[in-house]
Every structure is written in C-alpha cells, then in structure tokens.
Amino acid sequence: MSSDQATALRDLLVYLRGVNYQHVAITPLSHSRIYKRDAQAWAKTVRDIVGWGRPFHADVAGEPLFGLMEAGDVLQPVEMGWRSKVRVASLNGRLFLHSAYPTLEASSVFFGPDTYRFVRAVQQYAETRQPTVRRAVDIGTGSGVGAIALAGLFPDAEVFGVDINPHALALARVNAAANGCERVQMLHSDLLRDVAGEFDLIIANPPYLVDAAQRSYRHGGGALGAELSLSMVDAALTRLAPGGALVLYTGVAMVDGADPFLADVQARLQNRSGFSWHYEEIDPDIFGEELDLPPYDIADRIAAVVLNLKREA
C-alpha cells in the first residue's frame, strides 16, 4: 500500500466518523443470512456500502466518500457499479478497516464477534488488575484493534502490534493513524521472533479453527486448531517481564466433556515455577456450524476461553 493510499484510507475513516457511521461486524454465517434476505439489492446507504458490502452506484456513495475510496484503491468494478474491497466496523467509538465479505483470500483480515470479546477481556484485565505497563504487544494483531486498545488503556506504554500478514499490517497502520494512535508500532513478526526484549503485557486473539484453505486469520493448526494458541503461550513464558502478564483469548473444541487446550496448558505449567494463571470459559457455544464438519464432528462444542498468565515479580 502506497503512502497516498494509506492517507486516503485514513481520511475515509475520519470522514465516516464525522458522519456518525457505526456498524457491528457479525459472524460470517449471520452476515450471509442478512445478505440473502435481498441478495440482489443495491446499496441505499453508506452502511450498505462499507458495512454490509453491497454493490453500489457512485451517486449513493457521494463525494467525498467515493473519491476517498478511489484514492485508497478500494473500489472493485462490478456490472453497472462498484463494490468496496474493505468493510468498516465500529468498536468503543473507534472505526476499523477490515476485509470485504466474504473473507476468502489467504490474506484476509477478519473482524467479528471474537474481536469484541477479545477487546472486552483485555479491558477487564486492565481495569481489575491495574497493572504497570511499560512495554506491551498484541501478537497476530490483524486489524490492529488489540494494539490500539492497549494504546488507549496505557497511554505511557511502548506498544507493538505484530503479524505475519503484510496486508493486515497495512490496514492496522491505517487504523492506528485514523484513531490517533500513530505511536503504536505495527511490525512484521512471526510470533515474537522478530521483536526484541521483554513485555509487561502480551495479548493475543489467535486463529483457532482448522481451515482447509489455511487462511491466516482462521487456521490455528494442529488436530483441532489449538497449535498456534499454545505457541503463543510458549512465547509468553519466555518473554514476559517480571510481574508481566499474558491475556489470551481463544476458542477451544471440547471433546467428550473435556478441554484439551486446558490440559495442554496445565502440562506446560505444572513443573514451571514463578507463574500463576487463571482460566475462564466465557462463552460455551460459538461457531456451532463447524460441528457438522470434520475435524469438529467429534467435538461436543466450541467454547470461547480466556487465559490470564502472570510471571511473578
């Protein structure tokens, strides 16, 4: 993404905020159901264009929105009109660019209900624990939402967002600039391998499903999708500063009433001194449609969980 395109996309978000745009990003299945209510419909509002992703005519977008979309290279020509290559979601008074629906490309940047739960978990940790944070990092930052939340919660901290997806980092930098968080450093890194030093707070919302297409925002690896989540736990164990903490939000496939991710976390920590942790299931049933397909046809359910791991001071 060129600097001119990034500037146009930043200005697009500023413009949308100025017209009080808001849109909650929902699950792909729910989005599909809403869309199919009138699958042939053309956009009538700005929210139809950059929220629901419907095709539109230029006069519906109007100026300056159409011009900013053109300058930002996010216009996709369709017969008799256009479609946006990006969507815009709102969260806590901020606006975030992410990928257009459906998110089929390997480099897609996802924003949905997990994003809202993740940010809420980070906010709850900050409010209840009131930690001292000098350096913080969001692993697998995607749209940058976690790193931007950290910058708001800890205005004096050095904050990083890291990802292996160049497209995600480009959107994350735009989102940070539009939300007044230019000081957040969005860097390319495989987990924490390409950033140095220890961190007082590490947060992560990793992909946790098994995806046949292995899209980076969705595929967690391993038999049931937990491999990347466990890798993030391993990274935190070696890179937390004394007194530092990990807040990990992820999804877990429960099998025969048991939690295999929790068992793996316990195995990693049972002989390791100097750490305390808390584990909570915050939603017992998410992505239920996955249970119809392997490998989840052996699972009871998929649950959303939060792991808080702290290194003793």
PDB file of C-alpha atoms in Angstrom:
ATOM      1  CA  MET A   1       0.000   0.000   0.000  1.00  0.00           C
ATOM      2  CA  SER A   2       1.418   3.375  -1.009  1.00  0.00           C
ATOM      3  CA  SER A   3       1.558   6.329   1.371  1.00  0.00           C
ATOM      4  CA  ASP A   4      -1.073   8.151  -0.738  1.00  0.00           C
ATOM      5  CA  GLN A   5      -3.433   5.179  -0.482  1.00  0.00           C
ATOM      6  CA  ALA A   6      -2.872   4.936   3.277  1.00  0.00           C
ATOM      7  CA  THR A   7      -3.586   8.661   3.681  1.00  0.00           C
ATOM      8  CA  ALA A   8      -6.812   8.346   1.667  1.00  0.00           C
ATOM      9  CA  LEU A   9      -7.981   5.389   3.769  1.00  0.00           C
ATOM     10  CA  ARG A  10      -7.163   7.224   6.983  1.00  0.00           C
ATOM     11  CA  ASP A  11      -9.188  10.184   5.720  1.00  0.00           C
ATOM     12  CA  LEU A  12     -12.008   7.803   4.767  1.00  0.00           C
ATOM     13  CA  LEU A  13     -12.266   6.621   8.378  1.00  0.00           C
ATOM     14  CA  VAL A  14     -12.122  10.212   9.620  1.00  0.00           C
ATOM     15  CA  TYR A  15     -14.924  11.122   7.210  1.00  0.00           C
ATOM     16  CA  LEU A  16     -17.067   8.185   8.346  1.00  0.00           C
ATOM     17  CA  ARG A  17     -16.556   9.157  11.980  1.00  0.00           C
ATOM     18  CA  GLY A  18     -17.657  12.678  11.083  1.00  0.00           C
ATOM     19  CA  VAL A  19     -20.978  11.403   9.699  1.00  0.00           C
ATOM     20  CA  ASN A  20     -21.518   9.224  12.803  1.00  0.00           C
ATOM     21  CA  TYR A  21     -21.098   5.944  10.918  1.00  0.00           C
ATOM     22  CA  GLN A  22     -21.459   2.810  13.051  1.00  0.00           C
ATOM     23  CA  HIS A  23     -21.625  -0.867  12.148  1.00  0.00           C
ATOM     24  CA  VAL A  24     -21.231  -4.009  14.271  1.00  0.00           C
ATOM     25  CA  ALA A  25     -19.373  -6.812  12.469  1.00  0.00           C
ATOM     26  CA  ILE A  26     -21.175 -10.137  12.955  1.00  0.00           C
ATOM     27  CA  THR A  27     -20.273 -13.764  12.189  1.00  0.00           C
ATOM     28  CA  PRO A  28     -19.935 -14.792   8.522  1.00  0.00           C
ATOM     29  CA  LEU A  29     -22.951 -17.080   8.882  1.00  0.00           C
ATOM     30  CA  SER A  30     -25.133 -14.292  10.266  1.00  0.00           C
ATOM     31  CA  HIS A  31     -23.799 -11.871   7.645  1.00  0.00           C
ATOM     32  CA  SER A  32     -24.748 -14.358   4.939  1.00  0.00           C
ATOM     33  CA  ARG A  33     -28.259 -14.684   6.316  1.00  0.00           C
ATOM     34  CA  ILE A  34     -28.761 -10.910   6.380  1.00  0.00           C
ATOM     35  CA  TYR A  35     -27.358 -10.585   2.886  1.00  0.00           C
ATOM     36  CA  LYS A  36     -29.615 -13.307   1.481  1.00  0.00           C
ATOM     37  CA  ARG A  37     -32.755 -11.519   2.640  1.00  0.00           C
ATOM     38  CA  ASP A  38     -32.348  -9.491  -0.555  1.00  0.00           C
ATOM     39  CA  ALA A  39     -29.355 -10.880  -2.387  1.00  0.00           C
ATOM     40  CA  GLN A  40     -29.918  -8.721  -5.483  1.00  0.00           C
ATOM     41  CA  ALA A  41     -30.291  -5.441  -3.591  1.00  0.00           C
ATOM     42  CA  TRP A  42     -28.066  -2.474  -4.327  1.00  0.00           C
ATOM     43  CA  ALA A  43     -26.761  -0.280  -1.548  1.00  0.00           C
ATOM     44  CA  LYS A  44     -29.009   2.538  -0.391  1.00  0.00           C
ATOM     45  CA  THR A  45     -26.823   3.839   2.461  1.00  0.00           C
ATOM     46  CA  VAL A  46     -23.163   4.217   3.373  1.00  0.00           C
ATOM     47  CA  ARG A  47     -23.609   1.357   5.852  1.00  0.00           C
ATOM     48  CA  ASP A  48     -24.783  -0.865   2.990  1.00  0.00           C
ATOM     49  CA  ILE A  49     -21.580   0.006   1.119  1.00  0.00           C
ATOM     50  CA  VAL A  50     -18.860  -0.422   3.763  1.00  0.00           C
ATOM     51  CA  GLY A  51     -20.762  -2.357   6.421  1.00  0.00           C
ATOM     52  CA  TRP A  52     -22.724  -4.994   4.531  1.00  0.00           C
ATOM     53  CA  GLY A  53     -20.605  -4.864   1.366  1.00  0.00           C
ATOM     54  CA  ARG A  54     -23.453  -4.494  -1.113  1.00  0.00           C
ATOM     55  CA  PRO A  55     -22.817  -3.298  -4.692  1.00  0.00           C
ATOM     56  CA  PHE A  56     -23.448   0.411  -5.141  1.00  0.00           C
ATOM     57  CA  HIS A  57     -23.753   3.253  -7.584  1.00  0.00           C
ATOM     58  CA  ALA A  58     -21.353   6.160  -7.260  1.00  0.00           C
ATOM     59  CA  ASP A  59     -24.105   8.672  -6.521  1.00  0.00           C
ATOM     60  CA  VAL A  60     -25.176   6.682  -3.447  1.00  0.00           C
ATOM     61  CA  ALA A  61     -21.670   6.937  -2.005  1.00  0.00           C
ATOM     62  CA  GLY A  62     -21.407  10.583  -2.949  1.00  0.00           C
ATOM     63  CA  GLU A  63     -18.410  12.808  -2.509  1.00  0.00           C
ATOM     64  CA  PRO A  64     -16.056  12.809  -0.695  1.00  0.00           C
ATOM     65  CA  LEU A  65     -16.549   9.110   0.131  1.00  0.00           C
ATOM     66  CA  PHE A  66     -16.317   7.862  -3.462  1.00  0.00           C
ATOM     67  CA  GLY A  67     -13.209   9.958  -4.083  1.00  0.00           C
ATOM     68  CA  LEU A  68     -11.512   8.680  -0.944  1.00  0.00           C
ATOM     69  CA  MET A  69     -12.344   5.091  -1.854  1.00  0.00           C
ATOM     70  CA  GLU A  70     -10.943   5.655  -5.336  1.00  0.00           C
ATOM     71  CA  ALA A  71      -7.753   7.232  -3.995  1.00  0.00           C
ATOM     72  CA  GLY A  72      -7.409   4.404  -1.470  1.00  0.00           C
ATOM     73  CA  ASP A  73      -7.775   1.782  -4.234  1.00  0.00           C
ATOM     74  CA  VAL A  74     -10.669   0.012  -2.505  1.00  0.00           C
ATOM     75  CA  LEU A  75     -13.169   0.183  -5.390  1.00  0.00           C
ATOM     76  CA  GLN A  76     -13.956  -3.089  -7.170  1.00  0.00           C
ATOM     77  CA  PRO A  77     -15.792  -2.608 -10.501  1.00  0.00           C
ATOM     78  CA  VAL A  78     -18.957  -4.695 -10.957  1.00  0.00           C
ATOM     79  CA  GLU A  79     -21.547  -4.604 -13.720  1.00  0.00           C
ATOM     80  CA  MET A  80     -23.221  -1.180 -13.641  1.00  0.00           C
ATOM     81  CA  GLY A  81     -21.490  -0.132 -10.444  1.00  0.00           C
ATOM     82  CA  TRP A  82     -18.955  -0.773  -7.731  1.00  0.00           C
ATOM     83  CA  ARG A  83     -18.255  -2.834  -4.644  1.00  0.00           C
ATOM     84  CA  SER A  84     -15.964  -1.987  -1.717  1.00  0.00           C
ATOM     85  CA  LYS A  85     -12.828  -4.079  -1.197  1.00  0.00           C
ATOM     86  CA  VAL A  86     -12.966  -3.274   2.526  1.00  0.00           C
ATOM     87  CA  ARG A  87     -15.508  -3.075   5.294  1.00  0.00           C
ATOM     88  CA  VAL A  88     -15.577  -0.753   8.298  1.00  0.00           C
ATOM     89  CA  ALA A  89     -16.603  -1.861  11.800  1.00  0.00           C
ATOM     90  CA  SER A  90     -17.137   0.191  14.937  1.00  0.00           C
ATOM     91  CA  LEU A  91     -15.932  -0.693  18.427  1.00  0.00           C
ATOM     92  CA  ASN A  92     -15.804   1.547  21.517  1.00  0.00           C
ATOM     93  CA  GLY A  93     -16.234   4.715  19.476  1.00  0.00           C
ATOM     94  CA  ARG A  94     -13.454   3.815  17.027  1.00  0.00           C
ATOM     95  CA  LEU A  95     -13.676   2.703  13.375  1.00  0.00           C
ATOM     96  CA  PHE A  96     -11.608  -0.095  11.836  1.00  0.00           C
ATOM     97  CA  LEU A  97     -10.942  -1.169   8.267  1.00  0.00           C
ATOM     98  CA  HIS A  98     -11.012  -4.905   7.603  1.00  0.00           C
ATOM     99  CA  SER A  99     -11.537  -7.221   4.645  1.00  0.00           C
ATOM    100  CA  ALA A 100     -14.641  -7.322   2.473  1.00  0.00           C
ATOM    101  CA  TYR A 101     -17.198 -10.098   2.816  1.00  0.00           C
ATOM    102  CA  PRO A 102     -16.733 -12.966   2.115  1.00  0.00           C
ATOM    103  CA  THR A 103     -13.229 -13.335   3.561  1.00  0.00           C
ATOM    104  CA  LEU A 104     -11.992 -15.982   1.133  1.00  0.00           C
ATOM    105  CA  GLU A 105      -8.452 -14.758   0.442  1.00  0.00           C
ATOM    106  CA  ALA A 106      -5.496 -16.181   2.364  1.00  0.00           C
ATOM    107  CA  SER A 107      -4.507 -12.655   3.389  1.00  0.00           C
ATOM    108  CA  SER A 108      -7.991 -11.625   4.584  1.00  0.00           C
ATOM    109  CA  VAL A 109      -8.202  -9.513   7.727  1.00  0.00           C
ATOM    110  CA  PHE A 110     -11.119 -10.596   9.915  1.00  0.00           C
ATOM    111  CA  PHE A 111     -13.206  -8.571  12.345  1.00  0.00           C
ATOM    112  CA  GLY A 112     -16.185 -10.080  14.148  1.00  0.00           C
ATOM    113  CA  PRO A 113     -17.699 -11.172  17.473  1.00  0.00           C
ATOM    114  CA  ASP A 114     -14.363 -12.640  18.622  1.00  0.00           C
ATOM    115  CA  THR A 115     -12.848  -9.174  18.208  1.00  0.00           C
ATOM    116  CA  TYR A 116     -15.389  -7.622  20.565  1.00  0.00           C
ATOM    117  CA  ARG A 117     -14.951 -10.369  23.171  1.00  0.00           C
ATOM    118  CA  PHE A 118     -11.163 -10.120  22.929  1.00  0.00           C
ATOM    119  CA  VAL A 119     -11.051  -6.365  23.498  1.00  0.00           C
ATOM    120  CA  ARG A 120     -13.502  -6.720  26.397  1.00  0.00           C
ATOM    121  CA  ALA A 121     -11.230  -9.333  28.010  1.00  0.00           C
ATOM    122  CA  VAL A 122      -8.215  -7.010  27.706  1.00  0.00           C
ATOM    123  CA  GLN A 123     -10.175  -4.088  29.139  1.00  0.00           C
ATOM    124  CA  GLN A 124     -11.416  -6.187  32.065  1.00  0.00           C
ATOM    125  CA  TYR A 125      -7.871  -7.305  32.840  1.00  0.00           C
ATOM    126  CA  ALA A 126      -6.608  -3.710  32.779  1.00  0.00           C
ATOM    127  CA  GLU A 127      -9.470  -2.397  34.920  1.00  0.00           C
ATOM    128  CA  THR A 128      -9.421  -5.139  37.566  1.00  0.00           C
ATOM    129  CA  ARG A 129      -5.656  -5.721  37.842  1.00  0.00           C
ATOM    130  CA  GLN A 130      -4.491  -2.147  37.147  1.00  0.00           C
ATOM    131  CA  PRO A 131      -1.034  -3.315  36.041  1.00  0.00           C
ATOM    132  CA  THR A 132       2.006  -1.132  35.452  1.00  0.00           C
ATOM    133  CA  VAL A 133       2.751  -1.473  31.742  1.00  0.00           C
ATOM    134  CA  ARG A 134       5.846  -0.018  30.103  1.00  0.00           C
ATOM    135  CA  ARG A 135       6.008  -2.327  27.042  1.00  0.00           C
ATOM    136  CA  ALA A 136       3.044  -4.187  25.543  1.00  0.00           C
ATOM    137  CA  VAL A 137       2.457  -6.243  22.420  1.00  0.00           C
ATOM    138  CA  ASP A 138      -0.517  -7.646  20.531  1.00  0.00           C
ATOM    139  CA  ILE A 139       0.515 -10.889  18.788  1.00  0.00           C
ATOM    140  CA  GLY A 140      -1.283 -11.503  15.498  1.00  0.00           C
ATOM    141  CA  THR A 141      -2.701  -8.000  15.557  1.00  0.00           C
ATOM    142  CA  GLY A 142      -4.769  -8.309  12.349  1.00  0.00           C
ATOM    143  CA  SER A 143      -6.708  -5.052  12.000  1.00  0.00           C
ATOM    144  CA  GLY A 144      -4.666  -3.647  14.887  1.00  0.00           C
ATOM    145  CA  VAL A 145      -7.627  -3.495  17.233  1.00  0.00           C
ATOM    146  CA  GLY A 146      -5.840  -5.068  20.214  1.00  0.00           C
ATOM    147  CA  ALA A 147      -2.754  -2.878  19.918  1.00  0.00           C
ATOM    148  CA  ILE A 148      -4.911   0.231  19.543  1.00  0.00           C
ATOM    149  CA  ALA A 149      -6.895  -0.774  22.634  1.00  0.00           C
ATOM    150  CA  LEU A 150      -3.606  -1.150  24.538  1.00  0.00           C
ATOM    151  CA  ALA A 151      -2.507   2.337  23.488  1.00  0.00           C
ATOM    152  CA  GLY A 152      -5.735   3.759  24.877  1.00  0.00           C
ATOM    153  CA  LEU A 153      -5.512   1.826  28.136  1.00  0.00           C
ATOM    154  CA  PHE A 154      -1.811   2.544  28.728  1.00  0.00           C
ATOM    155  CA  PRO A 155      -1.010   5.930  27.167  1.00  0.00           C
ATOM    156  CA  ASP A 156       2.560   5.983  28.517  1.00  0.00           C
ATOM    157  CA  ALA A 157       3.492   2.487  27.312  1.00  0.00           C
ATOM    158  CA  GLU A 158       5.530   1.481  24.283  1.00  0.00           C
ATOM    159  CA  VAL A 159       3.029  -0.564  22.248  1.00  0.00           C
ATOM    160  CA  PHE A 160       3.604  -3.014  19.406  1.00  0.00           C
ATOM    161  CA  GLY A 161       1.260  -4.865  17.084  1.00  0.00           C
ATOM    162  CA  VAL A 162       2.895  -7.782  15.258  1.00  0.00           C
ATOM    163  CA  ASP A 163       1.656 -10.003  12.452  1.00  0.00           C
ATOM    164  CA  ILE A 164       2.985 -12.162   9.617  1.00  0.00           C
ATOM    165  CA  ASN A 165       0.359 -10.843   7.176  1.00  0.00           C
ATOM    166  CA  PRO A 166       1.599  -7.736   5.280  1.00  0.00           C
ATOM    167  CA  HIS A 167      -1.962  -6.804   4.242  1.00  0.00           C
ATOM    168  CA  ALA A 168      -3.087  -6.906   7.875  1.00  0.00           C
ATOM    169  CA  LEU A 169      -0.200  -4.663   8.911  1.00  0.00           C
ATOM    170  CA  ALA A 170      -1.065  -2.148   6.190  1.00  0.00           C
ATOM    171  CA  LEU A 171      -4.667  -1.905   7.407  1.00  0.00           C
ATOM    172  CA  ALA A 172      -3.538  -1.867  11.051  1.00  0.00           C
ATOM    173  CA  ARG A 173      -1.288   1.146  10.393  1.00  0.00           C
ATOM    174  CA  VAL A 174      -4.177   2.995   8.739  1.00  0.00           C
ATOM    175  CA  ASN A 175      -6.486   2.117  11.632  1.00  0.00           C
ATOM    176  CA  ALA A 176      -3.919   3.297  14.159  1.00  0.00           C
ATOM    177  CA  ALA A 177      -3.397   6.618  12.343  1.00  0.00           C
ATOM    178  CA  ALA A 178      -7.149   7.249  11.976  1.00  0.00           C
ATOM    179  CA  ASN A 179      -7.683   6.559  15.671  1.00  0.00           C
ATOM    180  CA  GLY A 180      -4.894   8.843  16.881  1.00  0.00           C
ATOM    181  CA  CYS A 181      -2.507   6.002  17.776  1.00  0.00           C
ATOM    182  CA  GLU A 182       0.396   6.694  15.395  1.00  0.00           C
ATOM    183  CA  ARG A 183       2.855   5.822  18.178  1.00  0.00           C
ATOM    184  CA  VAL A 184       1.801   2.149  18.016  1.00  0.00           C
ATOM    185  CA  GLN A 185       4.485   0.227  16.123  1.00  0.00           C
ATOM    186  CA  MET A 186       2.960  -2.258  13.663  1.00  0.00           C
ATOM    187  CA  LEU A 187       5.736  -4.715  12.777  1.00  0.00           C
ATOM    188  CA  HIS A 188       6.163  -7.899  10.787  1.00  0.00           C
ATOM    189  CA  SER A 189       6.988 -10.750  13.165  1.00  0.00           C
ATOM    190  CA  ASP A 190       6.356 -14.479  13.421  1.00  0.00           C
ATOM    191  CA  LEU A 191       5.010 -14.548  16.976  1.00  0.00           C
ATOM    192  CA  LEU A 192       7.675 -12.605  18.941  1.00  0.00           C
ATOM    193  CA  ARG A 193      10.701 -13.855  16.999  1.00  0.00           C
ATOM    194  CA  ASP A 194      11.366 -10.554  15.197  1.00  0.00           C
ATOM    195  CA  VAL A 195      10.883  -8.170  18.130  1.00  0.00           C
ATOM    196  CA  ALA A 196      13.355  -7.872  20.981  1.00  0.00           C
ATOM    197  CA  GLY A 197      13.029  -7.613  24.724  1.00  0.00           C
ATOM    198  CA  GLU A 198      10.539  -8.490  27.434  1.00  0.00           C
ATOM    199  CA  PHE A 199       6.978  -7.259  27.798  1.00  0.00           C
ATOM    200  CA  ASP A 200       4.842  -6.250  30.749  1.00  0.00           C
ATOM    201  CA  LEU A 201       1.683  -7.231  28.876  1.00  0.00           C
ATOM    202  CA  ILE A 202       1.210  -9.623  25.982  1.00  0.00           C
ATOM    203  CA  ILE A 203      -2.227 -10.012  24.442  1.00  0.00           C
ATOM    204  CA  ALA A 204      -3.378 -12.325  21.669  1.00  0.00           C
ATOM    205  CA  ASN A 205      -6.501 -13.414  19.813  1.00  0.00           C
ATOM    206  CA  PRO A 206      -5.106 -16.205  17.620  1.00  0.00           C
ATOM    207  CA  PRO A 207      -6.921 -18.118  14.899  1.00  0.00           C
ATOM    208  CA  TYR A 208      -8.173 -21.353  16.461  1.00  0.00           C
ATOM    209  CA  LEU A 209     -10.030 -23.335  13.803  1.00  0.00           C
ATOM    210  CA  VAL A 210      -8.825 -25.942  11.339  1.00  0.00           C
ATOM    211  CA  ASP A 211      -9.273 -24.302   7.936  1.00  0.00           C
ATOM    212  CA  ALA A 212      -8.778 -26.370   4.784  1.00  0.00           C
ATOM    213  CA  ALA A 213      -7.650 -23.246   2.906  1.00  0.00           C
ATOM    214  CA  GLN A 214      -5.267 -22.356   5.771  1.00  0.00           C
ATOM    215  CA  ARG A 215      -6.278 -18.691   5.734  1.00  0.00           C
ATOM    216  CA  SER A 216      -4.030 -16.845   8.174  1.00  0.00           C
ATOM    217  CA  TYR A 217      -6.885 -15.241  10.140  1.00  0.00           C
ATOM    218  CA  ARG A 218      -8.664 -18.571  10.673  1.00  0.00           C
ATOM    219  CA  HIS A 219      -6.254 -21.546  10.674  1.00  0.00           C
ATOM    220  CA  GLY A 220      -4.806 -22.388  14.098  1.00  0.00           C
ATOM    221  CA  GLY A 221      -3.095 -25.643  13.173  1.00  0.00           C
ATOM    222  CA  GLY A 222      -2.946 -28.958  14.981  1.00  0.00           C
ATOM    223  CA  ALA A 223      -5.668 -31.575  15.192  1.00  0.00           C
ATOM    224  CA  LEU A 224      -8.350 -29.200  16.468  1.00  0.00           C
ATOM    225  CA  GLY A 225      -6.885 -25.751  15.790  1.00  0.00           C
ATOM    226  CA  ALA A 226      -5.100 -25.094  19.108  1.00  0.00           C
ATOM    227  CA  GLU A 227      -1.476 -25.270  17.925  1.00  0.00           C
ATOM    228  CA  LEU A 228      -0.980 -21.533  17.414  1.00  0.00           C
ATOM    229  CA  SER A 229      -2.658 -20.689  20.738  1.00  0.00           C
ATOM    230  CA  LEU A 230      -0.218 -22.994  22.513  1.00  0.00           C
ATOM    231  CA  SER A 231       2.706 -21.454  20.622  1.00  0.00           C
ATOM    232  CA  MET A 232       1.640 -18.056  21.944  1.00  0.00           C
ATOM    233  CA  VAL A 233       1.608 -19.423  25.491  1.00  0.00           C
ATOM    234  CA  ASP A 234       5.140 -20.759  24.924  1.00  0.00           C
ATOM    235  CA  ALA A 235       6.272 -17.370  23.588  1.00  0.00           C
ATOM    236  CA  ALA A 236       4.845 -15.573  26.606  1.00  0.00           C
ATOM    237  CA  LEU A 237       6.575 -17.924  29.039  1.00  0.00           C
ATOM    238  CA  THR A 238       9.944 -16.833  27.706  1.00  0.00           C
ATOM    239  CA  ARG A 239       9.243 -13.139  27.029  1.00  0.00           C
ATOM    240  CA  LEU A 240       7.184 -11.855  29.950  1.00  0.00           C
ATOM    241  CA  ALA A 241       8.999  -9.359  32.163  1.00  0.00           C
ATOM    242  CA  PRO A 242       8.889  -9.934  35.939  1.00  0.00           C
ATOM    243  CA  GLY A 243       5.342  -9.095  37.003  1.00  0.00           C
ATOM    244  CA  GLY A 244       4.203  -9.239  33.376  1.00  0.00           C
ATOM    245  CA  ALA A 245       1.054 -10.967  32.126  1.00  0.00           C
ATOM    246  CA  LEU A 246      -0.456 -12.687  29.103  1.00  0.00           C
ATOM    247  CA  VAL A 247      -4.123 -12.204  28.183  1.00  0.00           C
ATOM    248  CA  LEU A 248      -5.006 -14.854  25.603  1.00  0.00           C
ATOM    249  CA  TYR A 249      -8.480 -15.094  24.101  1.00  0.00           C
ATOM    250  CA  THR A 250      -9.095 -18.206  22.007  1.00  0.00           C
ATOM    251  CA  GLY A 251     -11.581 -20.891  21.039  1.00  0.00           C
ATOM    252  CA  VAL A 252     -11.418 -24.500  22.170  1.00  0.00           C
ATOM    253  CA  ALA A 253     -13.079 -27.614  20.762  1.00  0.00           C
ATOM    254  CA  MET A 254     -14.423 -29.589  23.714  1.00  0.00           C
ATOM    255  CA  VAL A 255     -14.322 -33.361  23.203  1.00  0.00           C
ATOM    256  CA  ASP A 256     -16.254 -35.881  25.341  1.00  0.00           C
ATOM    257  CA  GLY A 257     -16.765 -33.233  28.000  1.00  0.00           C
ATOM    258  CA  ALA A 258     -13.027 -32.484  28.279  1.00  0.00           C
ATOM    259  CA  ASP A 259     -10.992 -29.377  27.431  1.00  0.00           C
ATOM    260  CA  PRO A 260      -7.844 -30.463  25.516  1.00  0.00           C
ATOM    261  CA  PHE A 261      -6.385 -26.940  25.395  1.00  0.00           C
ATOM    262  CA  LEU A 262      -6.619 -26.588  29.169  1.00  0.00           C
ATOM    263  CA  ALA A 263      -4.925 -29.979  29.569  1.00  0.00           C
ATOM    264  CA  ASP A 264      -2.035 -28.825  27.356  1.00  0.00           C
ATOM    265  CA  VAL A 265      -1.681 -25.562  29.293  1.00  0.00           C
ATOM    266  CA  GLN A 266      -1.628 -27.451  32.597  1.00  0.00           C
ATOM    267  CA  ALA A 267       1.059 -29.793  31.258  1.00  0.00           C
ATOM    268  CA  ARG A 268       3.233 -26.808  30.303  1.00  0.00           C
ATOM    269  CA  LEU A 269       2.872 -25.121  33.679  1.00  0.00           C
ATOM    270  CA  GLN A 270       2.808 -27.965  36.194  1.00  0.00           C
ATOM    271  CA  ASN A 271       6.593 -28.127  36.589  1.00  0.00           C
ATOM    272  CA  ARG A 272       7.345 -24.474  35.878  1.00  0.00           C
ATOM    273  CA  SER A 273       7.755 -22.228  38.908  1.00  0.00           C
ATOM    274  CA  GLY A 274       7.313 -18.472  39.012  1.00  0.00           C
ATOM    275  CA  PHE A 275       3.981 -18.280  37.183  1.00  0.00           C
ATOM    276  CA  SER A 276       0.357 -18.051  38.269  1.00  0.00           C
ATOM    277  CA  TRP A 277      -2.627 -18.326  35.999  1.00  0.00           C
ATOM    278  CA  HIS A 278      -6.387 -18.111  35.713  1.00  0.00           C
ATOM    279  CA  TYR A 279      -8.542 -19.778  33.055  1.00  0.00           C
ATOM    280  CA  GLU A 280     -12.165 -18.958  32.287  1.00  0.00           C
ATOM    281  CA  GLU A 281     -14.725 -20.162  29.775  1.00  0.00           C
ATOM    282  CA  ILE A 282     -16.641 -17.028  28.771  1.00  0.00           C
ATOM    283  CA  ASP A 283     -18.955 -18.409  26.067  1.00  0.00           C
ATOM    284  CA  PRO A 284     -19.831 -22.111  25.943  1.00  0.00           C
ATOM    285  CA  ASP A 285     -21.006 -22.333  22.329  1.00  0.00           C
ATOM    286  CA  ILE A 286     -19.532 -20.439  19.364  1.00  0.00           C
ATOM    287  CA  PHE A 287     -19.241 -21.351  15.658  1.00  0.00           C
ATOM    288  CA  GLY A 288     -21.709 -24.205  16.103  1.00  0.00           C
ATOM    289  CA  GLU A 289     -21.889 -24.684  12.324  1.00  0.00           C
ATOM    290  CA  GLU A 290     -18.357 -26.139  12.437  1.00  0.00           C
ATOM    291  CA  LEU A 291     -19.682 -29.187  14.323  1.00  0.00           C
ATOM    292  CA  ASP A 292     -21.177 -30.528  11.094  1.00  0.00           C
ATOM    293  CA  LEU A 293     -17.749 -30.923   9.505  1.00  0.00           C
ATOM    294  CA  PRO A 294     -14.516 -32.784  10.306  1.00  0.00           C
ATOM    295  CA  PRO A 295     -12.484 -32.486  12.434  1.00  0.00           C
ATOM    296  CA  TYR A 296     -15.194 -30.995  14.670  1.00  0.00           C
ATOM    297  CA  ASP A 297     -17.659 -33.832  14.086  1.00  0.00           C
ATOM    298  CA  ILE A 298     -16.044 -35.458  17.144  1.00  0.00           C
ATOM    299  CA  ALA A 299     -16.444 -32.345  19.324  1.00  0.00           C
ATOM    300  CA  ASP A 300     -19.276 -31.516  21.741  1.00  0.00           C
ATOM    301  CA  ARG A 301     -18.949 -27.786  21.159  1.00  0.00           C
ATOM    302  CA  ILE A 302     -16.501 -24.950  20.577  1.00  0.00           C
ATOM    303  CA  ALA A 303     -16.103 -22.572  23.528  1.00  0.00           C
ATOM    304  CA  ALA A 304     -14.516 -19.136  23.908  1.00  0.00           C
ATOM    305  CA  VAL A 305     -11.963 -19.034  26.732  1.00  0.00           C
ATOM    306  CA  VAL A 306      -9.585 -16.520  28.292  1.00  0.00           C
ATOM    307  CA  LEU A 307      -6.236 -17.474  29.811  1.00  0.00           C
ATOM    308  CA  ASN A 308      -4.527 -14.970  32.117  1.00  0.00           C
ATOM    309  CA  LEU A 309      -0.932 -15.979  32.813  1.00  0.00           C
ATOM    310  CA  LYS A 310       1.306 -13.936  35.104  1.00  0.00           C
ATOM    311  CA  ARG A 311       5.025 -14.098  35.790  1.00  0.00           C
ATOM    312  CA  GLU A 312       5.820 -13.400  39.427  1.00  0.00           C
ATOM    313  CA  ALA A 313       7.630 -10.133  40.098  1.00  0.00           C
TER     314      ALA A 313
END
